[in-house]
PDB file of N, CA and C in Angstrom:
ATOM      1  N   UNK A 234     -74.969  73.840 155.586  1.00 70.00           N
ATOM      2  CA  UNK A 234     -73.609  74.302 155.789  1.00 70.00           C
ATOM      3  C   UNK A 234     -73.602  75.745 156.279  1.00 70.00           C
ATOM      4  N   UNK A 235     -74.284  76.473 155.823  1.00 78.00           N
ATOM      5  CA  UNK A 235     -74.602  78.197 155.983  1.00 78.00           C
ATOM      6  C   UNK A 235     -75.168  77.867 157.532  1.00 78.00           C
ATOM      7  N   UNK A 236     -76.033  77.231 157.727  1.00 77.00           N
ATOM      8  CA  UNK A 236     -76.510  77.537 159.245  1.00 77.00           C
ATOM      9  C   UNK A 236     -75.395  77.135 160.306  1.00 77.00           C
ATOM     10  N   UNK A 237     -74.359  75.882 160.115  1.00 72.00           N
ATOM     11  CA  UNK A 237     -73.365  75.237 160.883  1.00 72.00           C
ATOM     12  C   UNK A 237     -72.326  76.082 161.074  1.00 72.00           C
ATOM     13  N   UNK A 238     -72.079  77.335 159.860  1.00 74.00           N
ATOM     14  CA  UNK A 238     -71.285  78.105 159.656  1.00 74.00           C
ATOM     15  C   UNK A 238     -71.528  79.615 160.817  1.00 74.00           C
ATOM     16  N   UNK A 239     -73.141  79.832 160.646  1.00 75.00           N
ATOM     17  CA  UNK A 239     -73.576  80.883 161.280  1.00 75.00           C
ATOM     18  C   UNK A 239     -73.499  80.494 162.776  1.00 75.00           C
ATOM     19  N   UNK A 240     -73.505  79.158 163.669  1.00 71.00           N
ATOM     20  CA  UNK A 240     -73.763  78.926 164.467  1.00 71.00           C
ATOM     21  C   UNK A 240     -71.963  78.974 165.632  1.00 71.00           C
ATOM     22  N   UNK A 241     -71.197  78.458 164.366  1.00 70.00           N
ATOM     23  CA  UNK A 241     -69.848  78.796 164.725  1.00 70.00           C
ATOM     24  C   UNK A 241     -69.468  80.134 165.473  1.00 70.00           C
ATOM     25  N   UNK A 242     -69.886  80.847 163.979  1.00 71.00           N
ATOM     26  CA  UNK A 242     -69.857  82.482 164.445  1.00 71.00           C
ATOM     27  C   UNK A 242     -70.289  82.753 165.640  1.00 71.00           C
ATOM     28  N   UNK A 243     -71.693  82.512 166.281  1.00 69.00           N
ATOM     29  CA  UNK A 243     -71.989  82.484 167.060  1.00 69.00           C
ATOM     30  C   UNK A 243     -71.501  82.689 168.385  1.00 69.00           C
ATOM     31  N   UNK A 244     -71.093  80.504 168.095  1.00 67.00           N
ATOM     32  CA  UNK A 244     -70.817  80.171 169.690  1.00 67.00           C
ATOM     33  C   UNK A 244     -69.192  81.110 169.908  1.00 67.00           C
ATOM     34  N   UNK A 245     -68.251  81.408 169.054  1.00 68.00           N
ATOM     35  CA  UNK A 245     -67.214  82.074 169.030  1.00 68.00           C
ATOM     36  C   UNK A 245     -67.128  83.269 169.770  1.00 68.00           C
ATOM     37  N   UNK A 246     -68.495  84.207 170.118  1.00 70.00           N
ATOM     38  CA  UNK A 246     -68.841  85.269 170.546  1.00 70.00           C
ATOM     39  C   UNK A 246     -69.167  85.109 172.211  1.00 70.00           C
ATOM     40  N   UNK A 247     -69.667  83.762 172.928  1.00 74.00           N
ATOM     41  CA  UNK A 247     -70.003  83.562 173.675  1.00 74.00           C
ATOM     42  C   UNK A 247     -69.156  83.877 174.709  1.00 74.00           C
ATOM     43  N   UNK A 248     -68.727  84.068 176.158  1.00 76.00           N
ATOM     44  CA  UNK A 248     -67.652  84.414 176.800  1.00 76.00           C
ATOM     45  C   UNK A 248     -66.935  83.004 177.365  1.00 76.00           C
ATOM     46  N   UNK A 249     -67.541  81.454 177.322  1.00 76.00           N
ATOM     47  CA  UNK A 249     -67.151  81.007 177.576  1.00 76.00           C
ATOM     48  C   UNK A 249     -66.444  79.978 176.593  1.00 76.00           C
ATOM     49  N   UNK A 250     -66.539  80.676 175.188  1.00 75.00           N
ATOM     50  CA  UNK A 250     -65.762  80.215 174.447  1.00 75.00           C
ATOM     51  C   UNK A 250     -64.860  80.141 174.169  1.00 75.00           C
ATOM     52  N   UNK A 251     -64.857  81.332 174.797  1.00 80.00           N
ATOM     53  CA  UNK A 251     -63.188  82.029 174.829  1.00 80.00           C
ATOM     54  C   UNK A 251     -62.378  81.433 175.820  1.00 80.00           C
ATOM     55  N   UNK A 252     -62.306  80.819 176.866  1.00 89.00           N
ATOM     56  CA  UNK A 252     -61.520  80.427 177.519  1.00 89.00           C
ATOM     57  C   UNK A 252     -60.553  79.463 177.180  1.00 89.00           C
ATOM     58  N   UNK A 253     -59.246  79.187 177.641  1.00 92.00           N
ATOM     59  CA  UNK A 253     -58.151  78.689 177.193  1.00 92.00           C
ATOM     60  C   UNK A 253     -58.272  77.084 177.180  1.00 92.00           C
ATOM     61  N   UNK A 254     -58.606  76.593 176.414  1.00 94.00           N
ATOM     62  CA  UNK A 254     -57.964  74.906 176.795  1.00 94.00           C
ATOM     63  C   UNK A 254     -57.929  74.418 177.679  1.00 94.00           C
ATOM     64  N   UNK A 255     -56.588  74.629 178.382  1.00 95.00           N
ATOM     65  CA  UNK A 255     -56.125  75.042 179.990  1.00 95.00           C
ATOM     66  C   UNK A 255     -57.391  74.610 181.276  1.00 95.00           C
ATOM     67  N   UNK A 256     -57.726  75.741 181.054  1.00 95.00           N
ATOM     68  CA  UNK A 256     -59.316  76.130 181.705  1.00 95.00           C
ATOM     69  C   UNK A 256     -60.243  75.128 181.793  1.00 95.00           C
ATOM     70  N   UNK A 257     -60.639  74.812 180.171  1.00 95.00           N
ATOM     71  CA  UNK A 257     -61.727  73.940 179.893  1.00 95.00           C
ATOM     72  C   UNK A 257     -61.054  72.873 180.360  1.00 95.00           C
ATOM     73  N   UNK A 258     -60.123  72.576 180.191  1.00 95.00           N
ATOM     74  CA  UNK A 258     -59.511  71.013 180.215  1.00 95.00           C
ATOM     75  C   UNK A 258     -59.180  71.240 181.863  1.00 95.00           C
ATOM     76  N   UNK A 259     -59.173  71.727 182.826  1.00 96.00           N
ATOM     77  CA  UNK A 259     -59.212  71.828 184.279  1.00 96.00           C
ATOM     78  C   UNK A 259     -60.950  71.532 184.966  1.00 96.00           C
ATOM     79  N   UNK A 260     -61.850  71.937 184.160  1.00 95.00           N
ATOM     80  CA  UNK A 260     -63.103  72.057 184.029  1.00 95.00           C
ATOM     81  C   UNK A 260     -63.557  71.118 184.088  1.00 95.00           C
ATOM     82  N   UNK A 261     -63.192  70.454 183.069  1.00 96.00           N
ATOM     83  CA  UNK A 261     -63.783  69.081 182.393  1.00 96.00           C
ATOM     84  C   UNK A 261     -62.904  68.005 183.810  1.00 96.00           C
ATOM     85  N   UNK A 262     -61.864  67.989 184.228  1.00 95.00           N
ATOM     86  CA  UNK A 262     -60.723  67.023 185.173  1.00 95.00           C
ATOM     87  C   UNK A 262     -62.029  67.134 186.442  1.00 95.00           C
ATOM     88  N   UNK A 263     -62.279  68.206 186.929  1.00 96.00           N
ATOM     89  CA  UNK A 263     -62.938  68.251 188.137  1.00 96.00           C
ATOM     90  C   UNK A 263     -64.339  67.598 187.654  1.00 96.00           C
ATOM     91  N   UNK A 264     -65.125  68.250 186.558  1.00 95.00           N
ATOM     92  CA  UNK A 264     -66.383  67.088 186.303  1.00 95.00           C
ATOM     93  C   UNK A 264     -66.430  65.978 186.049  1.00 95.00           C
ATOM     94  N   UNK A 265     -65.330  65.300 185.941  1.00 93.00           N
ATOM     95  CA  UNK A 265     -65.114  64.003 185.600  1.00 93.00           C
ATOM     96  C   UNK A 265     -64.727  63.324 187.262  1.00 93.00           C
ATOM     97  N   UNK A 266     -64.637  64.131 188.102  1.00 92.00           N
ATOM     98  CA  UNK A 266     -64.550  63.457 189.704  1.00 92.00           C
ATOM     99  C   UNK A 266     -65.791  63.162 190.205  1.00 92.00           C
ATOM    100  N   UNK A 267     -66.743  64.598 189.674  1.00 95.00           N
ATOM    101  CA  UNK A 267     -68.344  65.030 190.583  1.00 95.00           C
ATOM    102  C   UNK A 267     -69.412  64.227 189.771  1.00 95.00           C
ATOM    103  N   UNK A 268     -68.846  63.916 188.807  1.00 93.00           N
ATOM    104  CA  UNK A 268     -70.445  63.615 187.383  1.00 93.00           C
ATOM    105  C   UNK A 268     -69.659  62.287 186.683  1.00 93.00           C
ATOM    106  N   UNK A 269     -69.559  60.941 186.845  1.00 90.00           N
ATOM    107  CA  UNK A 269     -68.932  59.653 186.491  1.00 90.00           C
ATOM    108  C   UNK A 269     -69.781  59.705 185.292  1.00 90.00           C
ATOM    109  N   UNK A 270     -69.909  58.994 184.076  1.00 89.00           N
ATOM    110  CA  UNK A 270     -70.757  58.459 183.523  1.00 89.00           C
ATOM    111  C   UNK A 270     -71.010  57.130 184.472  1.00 89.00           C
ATOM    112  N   UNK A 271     -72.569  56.948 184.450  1.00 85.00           N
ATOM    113  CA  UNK A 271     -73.438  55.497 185.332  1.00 85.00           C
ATOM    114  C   UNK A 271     -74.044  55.022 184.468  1.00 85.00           C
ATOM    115  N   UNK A 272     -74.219  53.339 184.922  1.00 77.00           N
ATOM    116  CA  UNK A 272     -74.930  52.676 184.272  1.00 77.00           C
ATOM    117  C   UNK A 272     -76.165  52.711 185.287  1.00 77.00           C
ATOM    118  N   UNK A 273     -77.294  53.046 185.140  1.00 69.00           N
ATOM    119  CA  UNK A 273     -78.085  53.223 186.197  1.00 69.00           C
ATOM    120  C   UNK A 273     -78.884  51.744 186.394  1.00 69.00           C
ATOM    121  N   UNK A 274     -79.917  51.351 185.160  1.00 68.00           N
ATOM    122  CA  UNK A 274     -80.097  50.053 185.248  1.00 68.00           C
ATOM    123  C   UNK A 274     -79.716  49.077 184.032  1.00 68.00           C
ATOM    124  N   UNK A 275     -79.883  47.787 184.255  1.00 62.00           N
ATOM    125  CA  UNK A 275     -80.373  46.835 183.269  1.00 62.00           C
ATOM    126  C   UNK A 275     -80.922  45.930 183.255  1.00 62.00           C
ATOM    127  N   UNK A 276     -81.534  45.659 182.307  1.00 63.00           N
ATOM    128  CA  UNK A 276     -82.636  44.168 182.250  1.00 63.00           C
ATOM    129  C   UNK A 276     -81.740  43.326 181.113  1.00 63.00           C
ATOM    130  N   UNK A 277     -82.918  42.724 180.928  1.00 61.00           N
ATOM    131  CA  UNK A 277     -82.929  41.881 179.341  1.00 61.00           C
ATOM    132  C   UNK A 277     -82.813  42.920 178.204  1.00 61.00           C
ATOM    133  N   UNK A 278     -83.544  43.628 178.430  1.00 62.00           N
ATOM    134  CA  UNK A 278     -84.262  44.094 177.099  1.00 62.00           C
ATOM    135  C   UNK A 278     -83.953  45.636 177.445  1.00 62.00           C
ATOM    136  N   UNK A 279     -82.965  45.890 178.286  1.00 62.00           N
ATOM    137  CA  UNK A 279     -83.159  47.964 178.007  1.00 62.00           C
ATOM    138  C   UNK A 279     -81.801  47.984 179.050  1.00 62.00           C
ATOM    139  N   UNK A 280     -81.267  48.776 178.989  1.00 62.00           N
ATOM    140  CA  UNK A 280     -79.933  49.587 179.585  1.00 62.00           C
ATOM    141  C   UNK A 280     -80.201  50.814 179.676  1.00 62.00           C
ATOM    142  N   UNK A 281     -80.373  51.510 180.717  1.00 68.00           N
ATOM    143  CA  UNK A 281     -80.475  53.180 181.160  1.00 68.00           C
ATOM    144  C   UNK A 281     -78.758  53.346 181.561  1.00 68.00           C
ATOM    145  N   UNK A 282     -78.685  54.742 181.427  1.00 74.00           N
ATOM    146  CA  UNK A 282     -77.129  55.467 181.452  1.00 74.00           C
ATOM    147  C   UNK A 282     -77.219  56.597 181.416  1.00 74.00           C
ATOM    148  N   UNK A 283     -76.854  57.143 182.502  1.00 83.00           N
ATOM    149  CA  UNK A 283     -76.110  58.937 182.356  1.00 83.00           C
ATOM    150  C   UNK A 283     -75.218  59.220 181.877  1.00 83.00           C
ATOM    151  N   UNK A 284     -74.834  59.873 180.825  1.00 88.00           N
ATOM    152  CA  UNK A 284     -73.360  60.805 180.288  1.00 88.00           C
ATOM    153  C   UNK A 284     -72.516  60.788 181.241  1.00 88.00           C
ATOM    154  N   UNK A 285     -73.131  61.662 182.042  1.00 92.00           N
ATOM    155  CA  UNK A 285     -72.222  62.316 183.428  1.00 92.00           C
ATOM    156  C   UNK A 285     -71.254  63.701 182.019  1.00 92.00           C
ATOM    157  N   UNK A 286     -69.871  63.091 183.317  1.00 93.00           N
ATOM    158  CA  UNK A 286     -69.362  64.630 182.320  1.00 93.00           C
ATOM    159  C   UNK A 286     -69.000  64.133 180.775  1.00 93.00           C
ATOM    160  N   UNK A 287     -69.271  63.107 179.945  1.00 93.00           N
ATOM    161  CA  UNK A 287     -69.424  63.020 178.570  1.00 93.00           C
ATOM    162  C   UNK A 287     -69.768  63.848 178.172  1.00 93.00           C
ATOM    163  N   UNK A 288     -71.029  64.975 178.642  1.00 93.00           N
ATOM    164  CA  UNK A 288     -71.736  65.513 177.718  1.00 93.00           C
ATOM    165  C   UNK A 288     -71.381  66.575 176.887  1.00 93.00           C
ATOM    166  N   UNK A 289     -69.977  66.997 177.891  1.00 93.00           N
ATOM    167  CA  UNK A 289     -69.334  68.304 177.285  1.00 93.00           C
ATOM    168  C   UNK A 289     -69.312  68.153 176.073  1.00 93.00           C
ATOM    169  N   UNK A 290     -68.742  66.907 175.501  1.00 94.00           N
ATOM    170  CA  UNK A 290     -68.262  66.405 174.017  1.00 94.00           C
ATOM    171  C   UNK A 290     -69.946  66.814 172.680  1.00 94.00           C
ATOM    172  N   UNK A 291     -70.617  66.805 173.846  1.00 91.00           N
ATOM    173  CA  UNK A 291     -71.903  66.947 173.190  1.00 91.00           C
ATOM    174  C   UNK A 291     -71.891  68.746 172.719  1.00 91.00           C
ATOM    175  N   UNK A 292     -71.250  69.910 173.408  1.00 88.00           N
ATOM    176  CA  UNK A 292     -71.414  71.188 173.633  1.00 88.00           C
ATOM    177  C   UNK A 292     -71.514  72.384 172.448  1.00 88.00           C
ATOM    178  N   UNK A 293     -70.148  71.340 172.066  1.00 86.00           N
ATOM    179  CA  UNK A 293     -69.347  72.156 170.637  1.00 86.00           C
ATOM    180  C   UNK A 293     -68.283  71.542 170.353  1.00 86.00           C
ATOM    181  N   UNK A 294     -67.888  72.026 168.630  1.00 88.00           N
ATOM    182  CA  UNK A 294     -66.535  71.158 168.393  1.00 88.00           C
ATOM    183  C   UNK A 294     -65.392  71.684 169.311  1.00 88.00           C
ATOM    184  N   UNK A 295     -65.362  72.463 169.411  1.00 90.00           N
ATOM    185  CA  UNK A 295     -64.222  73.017 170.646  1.00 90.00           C
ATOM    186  C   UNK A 295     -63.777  72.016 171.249  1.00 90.00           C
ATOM    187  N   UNK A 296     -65.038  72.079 172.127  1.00 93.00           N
ATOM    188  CA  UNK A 296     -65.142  71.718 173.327  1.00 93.00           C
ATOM    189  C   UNK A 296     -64.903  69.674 173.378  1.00 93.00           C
ATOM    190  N   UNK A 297     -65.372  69.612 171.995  1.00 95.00           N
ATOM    191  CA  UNK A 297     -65.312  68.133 172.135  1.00 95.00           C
ATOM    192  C   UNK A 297     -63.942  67.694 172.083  1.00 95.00           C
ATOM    193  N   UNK A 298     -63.042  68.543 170.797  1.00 95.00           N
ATOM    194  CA  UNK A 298     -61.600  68.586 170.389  1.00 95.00           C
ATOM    195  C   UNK A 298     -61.224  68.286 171.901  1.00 95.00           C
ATOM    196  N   UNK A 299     -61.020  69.561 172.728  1.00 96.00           N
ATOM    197  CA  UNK A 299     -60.585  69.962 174.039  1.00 96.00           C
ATOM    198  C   UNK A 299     -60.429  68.540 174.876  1.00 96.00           C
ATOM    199  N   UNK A 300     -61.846  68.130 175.054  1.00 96.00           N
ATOM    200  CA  UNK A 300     -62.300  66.874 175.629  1.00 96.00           C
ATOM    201  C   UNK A 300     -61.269  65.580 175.093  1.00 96.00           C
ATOM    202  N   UNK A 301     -61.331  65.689 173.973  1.00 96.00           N
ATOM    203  CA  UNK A 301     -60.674  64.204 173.241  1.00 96.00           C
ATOM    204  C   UNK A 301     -59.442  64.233 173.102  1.00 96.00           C
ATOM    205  N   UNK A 302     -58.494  65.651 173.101  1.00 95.00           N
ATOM    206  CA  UNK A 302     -57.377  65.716 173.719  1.00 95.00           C
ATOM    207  C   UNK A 302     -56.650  65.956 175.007  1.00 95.00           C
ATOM    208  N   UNK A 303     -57.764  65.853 175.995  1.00 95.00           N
ATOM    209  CA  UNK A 303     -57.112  65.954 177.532  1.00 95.00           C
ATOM    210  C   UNK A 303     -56.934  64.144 178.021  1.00 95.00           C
ATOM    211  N   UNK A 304     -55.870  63.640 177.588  1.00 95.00           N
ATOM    212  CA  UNK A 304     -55.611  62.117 178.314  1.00 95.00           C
ATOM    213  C   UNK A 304     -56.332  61.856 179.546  1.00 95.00           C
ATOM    214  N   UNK A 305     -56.428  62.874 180.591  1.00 94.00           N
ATOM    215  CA  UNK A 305     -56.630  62.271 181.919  1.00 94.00           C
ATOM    216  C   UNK A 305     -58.110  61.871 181.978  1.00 94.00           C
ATOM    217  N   UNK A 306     -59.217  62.832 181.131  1.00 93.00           N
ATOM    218  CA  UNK A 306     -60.439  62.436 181.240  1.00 93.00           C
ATOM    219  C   UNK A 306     -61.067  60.714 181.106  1.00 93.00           C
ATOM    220  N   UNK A 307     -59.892  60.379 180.380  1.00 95.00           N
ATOM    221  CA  UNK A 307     -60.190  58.916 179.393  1.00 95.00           C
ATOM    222  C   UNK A 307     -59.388  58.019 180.398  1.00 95.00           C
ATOM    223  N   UNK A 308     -58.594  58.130 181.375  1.00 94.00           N
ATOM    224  CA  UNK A 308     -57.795  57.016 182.365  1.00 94.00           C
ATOM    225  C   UNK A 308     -58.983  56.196 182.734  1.00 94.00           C
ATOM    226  N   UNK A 309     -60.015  56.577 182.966  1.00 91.00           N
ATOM    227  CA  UNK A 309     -60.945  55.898 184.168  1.00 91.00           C
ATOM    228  C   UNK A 309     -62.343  54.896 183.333  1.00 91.00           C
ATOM    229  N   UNK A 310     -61.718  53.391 183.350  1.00 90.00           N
ATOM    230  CA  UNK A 310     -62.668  52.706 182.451  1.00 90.00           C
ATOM    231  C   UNK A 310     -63.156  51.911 182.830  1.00 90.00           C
ATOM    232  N   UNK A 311     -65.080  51.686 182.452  1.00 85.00           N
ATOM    233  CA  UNK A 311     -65.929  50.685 183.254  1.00 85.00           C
ATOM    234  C   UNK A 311     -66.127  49.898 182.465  1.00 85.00           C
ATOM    235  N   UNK A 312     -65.915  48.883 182.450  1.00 85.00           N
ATOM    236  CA  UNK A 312     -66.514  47.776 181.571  1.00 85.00           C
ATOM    237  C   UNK A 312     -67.668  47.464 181.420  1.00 85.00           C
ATOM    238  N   UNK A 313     -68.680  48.336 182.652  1.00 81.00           N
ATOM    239  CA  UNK A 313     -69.887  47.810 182.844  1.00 81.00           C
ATOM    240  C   UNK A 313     -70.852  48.297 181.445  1.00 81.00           C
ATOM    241  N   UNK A 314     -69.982  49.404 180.703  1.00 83.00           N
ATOM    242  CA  UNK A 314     -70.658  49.774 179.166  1.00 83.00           C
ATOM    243  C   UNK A 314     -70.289  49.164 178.285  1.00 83.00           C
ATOM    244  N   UNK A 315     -69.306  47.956 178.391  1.00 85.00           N
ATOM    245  CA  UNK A 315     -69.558  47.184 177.173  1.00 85.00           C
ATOM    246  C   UNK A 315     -67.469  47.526 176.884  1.00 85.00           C
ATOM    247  N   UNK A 316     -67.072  46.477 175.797  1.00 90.00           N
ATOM    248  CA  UNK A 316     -65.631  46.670 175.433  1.00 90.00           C
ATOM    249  C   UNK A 316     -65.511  47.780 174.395  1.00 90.00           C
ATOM    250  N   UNK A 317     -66.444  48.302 173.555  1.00 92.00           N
ATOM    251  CA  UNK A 317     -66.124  49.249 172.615  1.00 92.00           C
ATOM    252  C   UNK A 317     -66.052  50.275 173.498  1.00 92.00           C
ATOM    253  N   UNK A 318     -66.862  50.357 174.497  1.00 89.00           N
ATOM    254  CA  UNK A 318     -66.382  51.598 175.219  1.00 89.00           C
ATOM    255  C   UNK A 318     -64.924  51.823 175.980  1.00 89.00           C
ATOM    256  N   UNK A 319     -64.511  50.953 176.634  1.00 91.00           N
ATOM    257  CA  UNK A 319     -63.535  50.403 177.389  1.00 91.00           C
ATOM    258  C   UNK A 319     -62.323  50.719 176.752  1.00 91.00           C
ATOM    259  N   UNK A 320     -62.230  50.289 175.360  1.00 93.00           N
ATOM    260  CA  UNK A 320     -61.479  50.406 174.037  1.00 93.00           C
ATOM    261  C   UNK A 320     -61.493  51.996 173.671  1.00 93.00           C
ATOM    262  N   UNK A 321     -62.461  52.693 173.387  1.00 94.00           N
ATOM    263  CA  UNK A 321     -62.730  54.043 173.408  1.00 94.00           C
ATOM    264  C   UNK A 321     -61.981  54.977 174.307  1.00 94.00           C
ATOM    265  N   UNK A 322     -62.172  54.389 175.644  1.00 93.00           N
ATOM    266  CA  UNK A 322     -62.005  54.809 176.839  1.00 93.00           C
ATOM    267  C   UNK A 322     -59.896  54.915 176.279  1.00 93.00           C
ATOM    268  N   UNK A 323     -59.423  53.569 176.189  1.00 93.00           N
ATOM    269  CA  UNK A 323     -58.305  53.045 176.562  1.00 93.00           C
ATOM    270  C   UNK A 323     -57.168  54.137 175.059  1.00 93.00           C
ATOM    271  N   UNK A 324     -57.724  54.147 174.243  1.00 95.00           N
ATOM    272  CA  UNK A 324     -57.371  54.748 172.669  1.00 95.00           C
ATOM    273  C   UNK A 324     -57.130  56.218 173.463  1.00 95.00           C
ATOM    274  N   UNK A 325     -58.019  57.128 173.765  1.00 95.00           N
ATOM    275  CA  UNK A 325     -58.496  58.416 173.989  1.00 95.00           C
ATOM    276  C   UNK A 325     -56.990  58.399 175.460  1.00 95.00           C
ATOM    277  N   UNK A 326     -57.000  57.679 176.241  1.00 96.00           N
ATOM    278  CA  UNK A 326     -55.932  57.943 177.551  1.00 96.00           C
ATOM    279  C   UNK A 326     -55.049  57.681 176.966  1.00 96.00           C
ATOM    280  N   UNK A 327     -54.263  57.606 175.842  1.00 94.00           N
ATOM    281  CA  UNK A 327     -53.003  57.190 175.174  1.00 94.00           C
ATOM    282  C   UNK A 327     -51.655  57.020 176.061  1.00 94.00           C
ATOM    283  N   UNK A 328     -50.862  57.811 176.969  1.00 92.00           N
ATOM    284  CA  UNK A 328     -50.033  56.721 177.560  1.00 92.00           C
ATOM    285  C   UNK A 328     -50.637  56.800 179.303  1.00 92.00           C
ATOM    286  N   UNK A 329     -51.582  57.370 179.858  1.00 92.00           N
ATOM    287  CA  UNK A 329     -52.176  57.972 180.763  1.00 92.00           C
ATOM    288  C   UNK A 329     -52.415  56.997 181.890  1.00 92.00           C
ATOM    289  N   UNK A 330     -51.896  56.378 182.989  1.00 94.00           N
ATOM    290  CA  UNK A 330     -51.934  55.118 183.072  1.00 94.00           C
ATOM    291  C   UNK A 330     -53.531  54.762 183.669  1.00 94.00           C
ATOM    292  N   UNK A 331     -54.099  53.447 183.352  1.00 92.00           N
ATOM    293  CA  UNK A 331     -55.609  53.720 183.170  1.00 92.00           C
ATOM    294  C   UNK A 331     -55.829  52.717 184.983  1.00 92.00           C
ATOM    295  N   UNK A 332     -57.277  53.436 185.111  1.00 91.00           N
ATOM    296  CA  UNK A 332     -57.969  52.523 186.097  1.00 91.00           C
ATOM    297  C   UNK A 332     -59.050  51.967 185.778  1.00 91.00           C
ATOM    298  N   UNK A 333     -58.966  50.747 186.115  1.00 89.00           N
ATOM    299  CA  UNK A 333     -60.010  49.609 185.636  1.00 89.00           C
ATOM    300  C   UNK A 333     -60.654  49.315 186.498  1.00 89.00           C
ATOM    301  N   UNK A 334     -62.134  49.525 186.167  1.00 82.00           N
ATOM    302  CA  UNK A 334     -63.141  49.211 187.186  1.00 82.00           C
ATOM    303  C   UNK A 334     -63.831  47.817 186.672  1.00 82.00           C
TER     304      UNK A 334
END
């Protein structure tokens, strides 16, 4: 808890932490045009996949918050990852109207 705490502190200090919502959530709209999440391959037995711009969610809680409250990121859904994602996808765009690939 002390280290999760110290790390907060931290990332809080960083300059791009500081930026507004706004910002990030303009940030995140354009990486979500340039960087799709892909299904790259599949077999039987293995599924490869890029994040793409998912990964932000990976960054910081900020940033994930930020992420999971911007509707527009979540409009755009592939089925090719399966229905929990799709569902994920569809929850997260709440009235946002969605495109189905």
């Amino acid at each position: 808890v002390a280290q999760l705490a110290l790390r907060q502190t931290h990332n809080a200090h960083i300059r791009v932490a500081s930026l507004p919502p706004e910002i990030l959530s303009t940030i995140f709209t354009y990486l979500c045009g340039i960087d799709p999440p892909k299904k790259l391959c599949a077999t039987d037995y293995q599924s490869t996949a890029t994040f793409g711009w998912l990964s932000v969610t990976y960054v910081s809680r900020r940033w994930r918050q930020v992420a999971h409250t911007h509707s527009h990121l979540w409009a755009h859904i592939d089925f090719a990852f399966g229905s929990d994602w799709a569902a994920t996808f569809g929850v997260r765009a709440r009235t946002i109207p969605l495109l189905i690939k």
